[in-house]
XYZ file of C-alpha atoms in Angstrom:
456
model
C -1.697 17.847 -4.809
C -1.957 21.577 -4.681
C -3.681 24.366 -6.776
C -0.672 24.542 -8.958
C -0.853 21.029 -9.973
C -1.908 21.681 -13.707
C 0.991 23.863 -13.931
C 3.350 21.354 -12.490
C 2.179 18.605 -14.952
C 2.415 20.965 -18.142
C 5.914 22.272 -16.761
C 6.984 18.466 -16.454
C 5.776 17.445 -19.851
C 7.666 20.527 -21.467
C 11.023 19.487 -20.094
C 13.419 17.093 -21.788
C 12.946 14.518 -19.077
C 9.054 14.796 -19.351
C 9.271 14.238 -23.015
C 11.715 11.226 -22.737
C 9.472 9.679 -19.968
C 6.263 9.978 -22.074
C 8.159 8.463 -24.998
C 9.311 5.626 -22.955
C 5.826 5.307 -21.152
C 4.207 4.996 -24.648
C 6.664 2.294 -25.668
C 5.964 0.426 -22.563
C 2.277 0.797 -22.996
C 2.521 -0.648 -26.569
C 4.598 -3.530 -25.061
C 2.058 -3.983 -22.296
C -0.772 -4.649 -24.548
C 0.803 -7.941 -25.459
C 2.943 -8.534 -22.244
C 1.244 -9.008 -18.946
C 4.479 -8.646 -16.909
C 5.103 -5.208 -18.437
C 1.692 -4.125 -17.465
C 2.379 -5.099 -13.808
C 5.625 -3.268 -14.072
C 4.009 -0.025 -15.175
C 1.610 -0.422 -12.034
C 4.849 -0.871 -10.032
C 6.117 2.316 -11.432
C 3.129 4.226 -10.780
C 3.082 3.045 -7.159
C 6.832 4.111 -6.775
C 6.081 7.543 -8.446
C 3.170 8.117 -6.096
C 5.446 7.680 -3.145
C 7.957 10.593 -4.351
C 7.673 13.759 -2.407
C 9.596 16.641 -1.063
C 9.592 18.608 2.237
C 9.156 22.287 1.676
C 7.124 23.865 4.455
C 8.664 27.243 4.650
C 10.990 26.054 7.428
C 12.598 23.161 6.191
C 13.687 22.338 2.684
C 14.849 19.015 1.466
C 18.631 18.818 0.518
C 19.049 18.099 -3.188
C 19.469 14.262 -3.991
C 21.977 12.758 -6.381
C 21.380 12.628 -10.120
C 19.067 11.341 -11.317
C 17.123 10.990 -8.037
C 16.644 14.637 -7.555
C 15.188 15.135 -11.052
C 12.808 12.155 -10.631
C 11.592 13.223 -7.125
C 11.066 16.705 -8.308
C 8.649 15.292 -10.880
C 7.152 12.748 -8.614
C 3.538 13.726 -8.669
C 3.268 14.593 -12.460
C 5.134 11.527 -13.198
C 2.728 9.620 -11.003
C -0.337 11.197 -12.941
C 1.052 10.390 -16.369
C 1.697 6.759 -15.485
C -1.801 6.757 -14.208
C -3.109 7.922 -17.617
C -1.108 5.390 -19.251
C -2.618 2.730 -17.044
C -5.981 3.946 -17.719
C -5.414 3.693 -21.508
C -4.068 0.246 -21.099
C -6.947 -0.773 -18.942
C -9.409 0.176 -21.699
C -7.736 -2.194 -23.997
C -7.967 -4.892 -21.607
C -10.130 -7.878 -22.667
C -13.026 -9.217 -20.784
C -12.733 -11.614 -17.937
C -14.637 -14.461 -16.196
C -14.762 -12.453 -13.041
C -17.989 -10.827 -11.960
C -16.922 -9.068 -8.722
C -13.841 -7.303 -9.528
C -13.974 -4.423 -6.865
C -14.503 -5.685 -3.291
C -17.142 -4.090 -1.156
C -14.384 -2.098 0.958
C -13.489 -0.203 -2.199
C -17.088 0.769 -2.903
C -17.435 2.134 0.591
C -14.296 4.059 0.301
C -15.518 5.451 -3.033
C -18.564 6.762 -1.128
C -16.189 8.453 1.632
C -14.293 10.091 -1.357
C -17.730 11.318 -2.715
C -18.422 12.924 0.668
C -15.092 14.762 0.591
C -15.529 15.751 -2.921
C -19.076 17.088 -2.164
C -17.900 19.020 0.863
C -14.861 20.421 -1.014
C -16.880 21.636 -3.915
C -19.443 23.418 -1.637
C -17.166 24.894 0.904
C -13.625 24.842 -0.797
C -11.910 24.757 -3.930
C -13.813 23.482 -6.906
C -10.740 23.208 -9.018
C -8.894 21.056 -6.328
C -12.145 18.849 -5.914
C -12.138 18.322 -9.718
C -8.612 17.226 -9.923
C -9.093 15.103 -6.956
C -12.229 13.456 -8.316
C -10.481 12.767 -11.692
C -7.446 11.336 -10.021
C -9.387 8.903 -7.534
C -11.940 8.113 -10.287
C -9.016 7.238 -12.633
C -7.544 4.932 -9.979
C -10.738 3.068 -9.462
C -11.458 2.650 -13.083
C -7.805 1.489 -13.674
C -8.047 -0.919 -10.779
C -11.489 -2.267 -12.202
C -10.467 -2.536 -15.714
C -6.704 -3.135 -15.276
C -5.261 -5.225 -12.517
C -8.772 -6.372 -11.510
C -9.201 -7.878 -14.862
C -5.636 -9.045 -15.313
C -6.151 -11.123 -12.249
C -7.512 -14.280 -13.860
C -5.115 -16.954 -12.804
C -2.360 -17.820 -10.301
C 0.445 -16.633 -12.595
C -1.208 -13.037 -12.680
C -1.728 -13.116 -8.775
C 2.102 -13.761 -8.628
C 2.749 -10.993 -10.755
C 0.543 -8.894 -8.698
C 2.282 -9.503 -5.608
C 5.455 -9.231 -7.337
C 4.419 -5.640 -8.489
C 4.496 -4.294 -4.769
C 7.668 -6.217 -4.162
C 9.404 -4.547 -7.218
C 8.243 -1.159 -5.583
C 10.302 -2.169 -2.434
C 13.211 -3.172 -4.715
C 13.149 0.075 -6.640
C 12.946 2.036 -3.274
C 15.865 0.128 -1.888
C 17.993 0.439 -5.011
C 17.509 4.139 -5.286
C 17.924 4.955 -1.600
C 20.829 2.665 -1.081
C 22.554 4.531 -3.797
C 21.721 7.920 -2.253
C 22.464 6.562 1.299
C 26.035 5.139 0.403
C 27.110 8.514 -1.046
C 25.314 11.267 0.785
C 22.964 9.807 3.734
C 22.417 13.143 5.135
C 19.996 14.261 2.311
C 17.722 11.377 3.265
C 18.096 11.450 7.086
C 18.127 15.218 7.692
C 14.956 15.019 9.633
C 16.258 14.562 13.151
C 18.460 11.845 11.780
C 15.352 9.760 10.756
C 15.527 8.224 7.363
C 12.787 9.516 4.949
C 14.432 8.204 1.612
C 12.802 9.714 -1.532
C 9.446 10.224 0.273
C 8.381 13.448 2.101
C 8.122 12.223 5.568
C 9.760 9.413 7.780
C 6.300 8.009 8.596
C 5.573 7.862 4.817
C 8.790 5.910 4.146
C 7.907 3.683 7.016
C 4.584 2.800 5.854
C 5.902 2.250 2.378
C 8.464 -0.255 3.616
C 6.182 -1.890 5.844
C 3.657 -2.500 3.124
C 6.094 -4.227 0.802
C 7.074 -6.800 3.519
C 4.323 -9.222 3.045
C 4.942 -9.327 -0.784
C 8.677 -9.727 -0.251
C 8.197 -12.615 2.074
C 5.839 -14.172 -0.444
C 8.341 -13.759 -3.187
C 11.103 -15.529 -1.170
C 8.665 -18.225 -0.227
C 7.574 -18.905 -3.727
C 11.109 -19.994 -4.751
C 11.674 -23.558 -3.102
C 15.149 -23.621 -4.171
C 18.056 -21.033 -3.806
C 18.456 -19.078 -7.027
C 19.304 -15.459 -7.969
C 15.690 -14.241 -7.493
C 15.235 -15.688 -4.125
C 18.587 -14.320 -3.041
C 17.482 -10.771 -4.534
C 14.231 -10.770 -2.617
C 15.994 -12.034 0.589
C 18.623 -8.917 0.246
C 15.963 -6.542 -0.381
C 13.739 -7.702 2.564
C 16.776 -7.241 4.932
C 17.641 -3.820 3.467
C 13.787 -2.842 3.731
C 13.789 -3.927 7.534
C 17.113 -1.908 8.162
C 15.600 1.071 6.459
C 12.381 0.863 8.388
C 14.352 0.844 11.673
C 16.235 3.887 10.414
C 12.821 5.707 10.153
C 12.304 5.726 13.977
C 8.542 5.147 13.237
C 6.870 2.865 15.898
C 3.860 2.746 13.339
C 6.072 1.219 10.668
C 7.649 -1.133 13.171
C 4.272 -2.178 14.426
C 3.156 -2.776 10.961
C 6.100 -4.716 9.971
C 5.667 -6.950 13.227
C 1.932 -7.602 12.458
C 2.881 -8.341 8.825
C 5.270 -11.180 9.904
C 2.828 -12.503 12.627
C -0.046 -12.838 10.159
C 2.039 -14.242 7.344
C 3.270 -16.997 9.606
C 0.171 -17.106 11.719
C -0.365 -21.065 11.643
C 3.179 -22.002 12.584
C 3.200 -24.015 15.771
C -0.032 -22.869 17.678
C -0.867 -19.960 19.780
C 2.096 -20.275 22.312
C 4.497 -20.367 19.299
C 2.828 -17.094 18.076
C 3.252 -15.528 21.438
C 6.897 -16.697 21.623
C 7.421 -15.493 18.168
C 5.989 -12.096 18.609
C 8.323 -11.731 21.966
C 11.275 -12.804 20.028
C 10.706 -10.384 17.110
C 9.971 -7.544 19.253
C 13.215 -8.073 21.469
C 15.355 -8.641 18.595
C 14.146 -5.349 16.925
C 13.762 -3.243 20.026
C 16.559 -4.211 22.658
C 19.521 -3.095 20.483
C 18.009 0.420 20.545
C 17.176 0.612 24.279
C 20.780 1.710 25.125
C 21.740 4.659 22.761
C 24.987 5.024 24.191
C 26.125 1.326 22.998
C 25.491 2.503 19.374
C 28.156 3.593 17.022
C 27.838 6.200 14.412
C 29.129 3.562 11.890
C 25.838 1.407 12.445
C 23.936 4.237 10.570
C 21.405 4.506 13.439
C 21.407 7.621 15.342
C 20.788 7.736 19.183
C 17.705 9.938 18.699
C 16.177 7.284 16.376
C 16.749 4.595 19.076
C 15.529 6.782 21.682
C 12.201 7.175 19.694
C 11.698 3.470 19.908
C 12.263 3.379 23.511
C 10.048 6.073 24.305
C 6.508 5.432 25.643
C 5.242 8.884 24.845
C 1.945 9.052 22.860
C 2.832 11.867 20.290
C -0.652 11.561 18.739
C -2.529 12.111 21.857
C -3.298 15.790 21.407
C -4.079 15.445 17.722
C -6.692 12.575 18.531
C -8.227 14.471 21.191
C -8.605 17.542 19.060
C -10.208 15.390 16.307
C -12.558 13.733 18.573
C -13.743 17.127 19.866
C -14.172 18.432 16.373
C -16.345 15.393 15.628
C -18.435 15.702 18.872
C -18.960 19.390 18.089
C -19.967 18.810 14.437
C -21.243 15.295 14.587
C -23.359 15.273 11.413
C -21.164 16.707 8.722
C -17.838 17.262 10.448
C -16.056 20.671 11.034
C -16.280 23.495 8.680
C -13.286 23.874 6.063
C -10.611 26.192 7.246
C -9.181 26.671 3.719
C -9.953 25.430 0.207
C -9.365 21.747 1.302
C -9.584 19.376 4.177
C -6.604 18.603 6.388
C -6.182 15.185 8.091
C -4.593 14.351 11.453
C -2.689 11.112 12.169
C -5.512 8.715 12.226
C -7.657 7.848 9.220
C -10.780 7.078 11.178
C -10.708 10.025 13.504
C -9.792 12.196 10.420
C -12.990 11.072 8.644
C -15.020 11.728 11.861
C -13.668 15.071 12.389
C -13.844 16.279 8.580
C -16.936 14.514 7.534
C -18.982 13.607 10.622
C -21.223 10.642 10.460
C -21.925 11.078 6.829
C -18.292 9.948 6.075
C -17.601 7.974 9.203
C -20.248 5.536 8.644
C -19.054 4.328 5.213
C -15.539 4.545 6.557
C -16.539 2.101 9.351
C -18.379 -0.284 6.983
C -15.379 -0.115 4.832
C -13.223 -1.385 7.781
C -15.755 -3.861 8.708
C -15.837 -5.485 5.126
C -11.909 -5.439 5.090
C -12.061 -7.442 8.239
C -14.609 -9.681 6.901
C -12.459 -10.282 3.804
C -9.400 -11.052 6.027
C -11.467 -13.710 8.023
C -12.678 -15.235 4.642
C -9.204 -15.391 3.413
C -8.090 -17.104 6.645
C -10.762 -19.782 6.305
C -9.822 -20.364 2.601
C -6.148 -20.822 3.528
C -7.019 -23.239 6.337
C -9.433 -25.259 4.153
C -7.360 -25.165 0.968
C -3.624 -25.490 1.688
C -2.643 -24.808 -1.838
C -3.864 -21.298 -1.219
C -2.195 -20.721 2.193
C 0.549 -18.570 1.161
C -1.651 -16.700 -1.446
C -4.054 -15.682 1.316
C -1.333 -15.149 3.855
C 0.283 -12.268 1.718
C -3.224 -10.445 1.631
C -3.934 -10.927 5.091
C -0.651 -9.707 6.248
C -0.852 -6.944 3.827
C -4.460 -5.723 4.701
C -3.915 -6.360 8.398
C -0.829 -4.190 8.765
C -2.265 -1.385 6.491
C -5.440 -1.529 8.851
C -3.086 -1.224 11.915
C -1.243 1.541 10.247
C -4.290 3.704 9.313
C -4.972 3.970 13.012
C -1.893 6.118 13.202
C -1.613 7.604 9.777
C -4.677 9.060 7.652
C -3.388 7.595 4.176
C -6.853 5.818 3.743
C -8.185 9.372 2.844
C -5.375 10.062 0.452
C -5.894 10.475 -3.281
C -2.808 9.187 -5.389
C -0.318 7.797 -2.808
C 1.471 4.586 -2.482
C -0.236 3.916 0.727
C -3.595 4.003 -0.734
C -2.632 2.202 -3.917
C -1.033 -0.718 -1.863
C -4.283 -0.979 0.271
C -6.507 -0.918 -2.664
C -4.353 -3.563 -4.616
C -4.353 -5.912 -1.446
C -8.184 -5.565 -1.601
C -8.414 -6.509 -5.129
C -6.060 -9.484 -4.549
C -8.003 -10.606 -1.767
C -11.401 -10.374 -3.780
C -9.780 -12.442 -6.489
C -8.926 -15.304 -4.260
C -12.411 -15.431 -2.737
C -13.930 -15.352 -6.198
C -11.797 -18.086 -7.483
C -12.741 -20.151 -4.406
C -16.579 -19.507 -5.171
C -16.125 -20.488 -8.796
C -14.242 -23.627 -8.094
C -16.710 -24.634 -5.370
C -19.489 -23.974 -7.659
C -18.196 -26.267 -10.567
C -17.234 -28.970 -8.000
C -20.833 -29.180 -6.746
C -22.320 -29.573 -10.251
C -19.888 -32.221 -11.164
C -21.361 -35.986 -11.248
C -21.105 -37.663 -7.936
C -19.565 -40.750 -9.527
C -16.980 -41.191 -12.105
C -18.488 -41.730 -15.540
C -17.392 -44.274 -18.196
C -15.077 -41.866 -19.915
C -12.825 -41.859 -16.866
C -12.912 -38.202 -16.232
C -11.569 -38.570 -12.694
C -8.691 -40.892 -13.804
């Protein structure tokens, strides 16, 4: 978001596309009040809209996309806000639930980090920007608590939650395959690296990697081959291909971590090591010899050379952020404009910009996330019925935490990366709470069967 965001939103609402979009959104909102799949579809659309962006830094301008992708991308941020508002309205109408702990602890610590960002921006930066950021992040948390958090009451809604992220991957694949087939330059013009409808190859890579666990779960949830199993498989294959085209080592690492965590108990430690080596070789070896690649493969030699490179392109940025932290250890470095700027690491960015005031709750957020992963792993091992449910959350959270070391998306506002991380946390919290409730009711049941034959 920038200072002209309100103007962008008003301009978007005044266009024919904006009017049609709002009308369609209201119709979906009315439908969603009685249809939970429609509610989750609205969440998917909001996630996809939050990923839309355009490069325009004064030196490089993104080429126009094909109709209607160009119009949709140009209205990405206002569209995401409109969908968020509709989701908030839908969340207000959601009935109560049996759940007591809808928001896991990591989200609460992340809220404190955002509060520190807000306070520092109000005092030293733009009050307008701080107000818009607070409203946006506050709306996201409220929407998650009263919306998806309340919707997650049974296994069916858990499947819909997983599918909502998989649908983001499907929409991204359909839109960018259409553009890629007719004019690939418009989405690969940054050093031949694929960025799709996002504003950066790294952002595209994080989006693609974040959808892999949900796509694998969607495939696994269909025991027999049918149209949907085939659809999710094809989507996953294209996601992996696009991920390779991004040239992002961060995205590749996230994807590998997702696969390893999802299938973590298949065959023991040695098998996991062999699986890791096999996947790494299968993905990397074809790119180690750029001269062997043909242009028809769609993979440019500069992209393959990036995978083969051992250079740490973030070393200088990390070193600068660490120095900023050590020189301003309590409250972080002073603002150099009306808002904060984040480097290529969520944790060092928090340290450099917020000092210990923001870094401590950030570390607590990470620690609670790791604890949640550990609890989910224990649940999956103890209750085999929940193995794949816990696996998709473990794989999603694990890969996002790894990616946060190389990208600062945990400090974002309304981005797909942040929304995906938060919904994975909410899904994980649901599984833990279900286990607690079922364990409690199992403990209060009679030790022996009664005369009614309750256990027959």
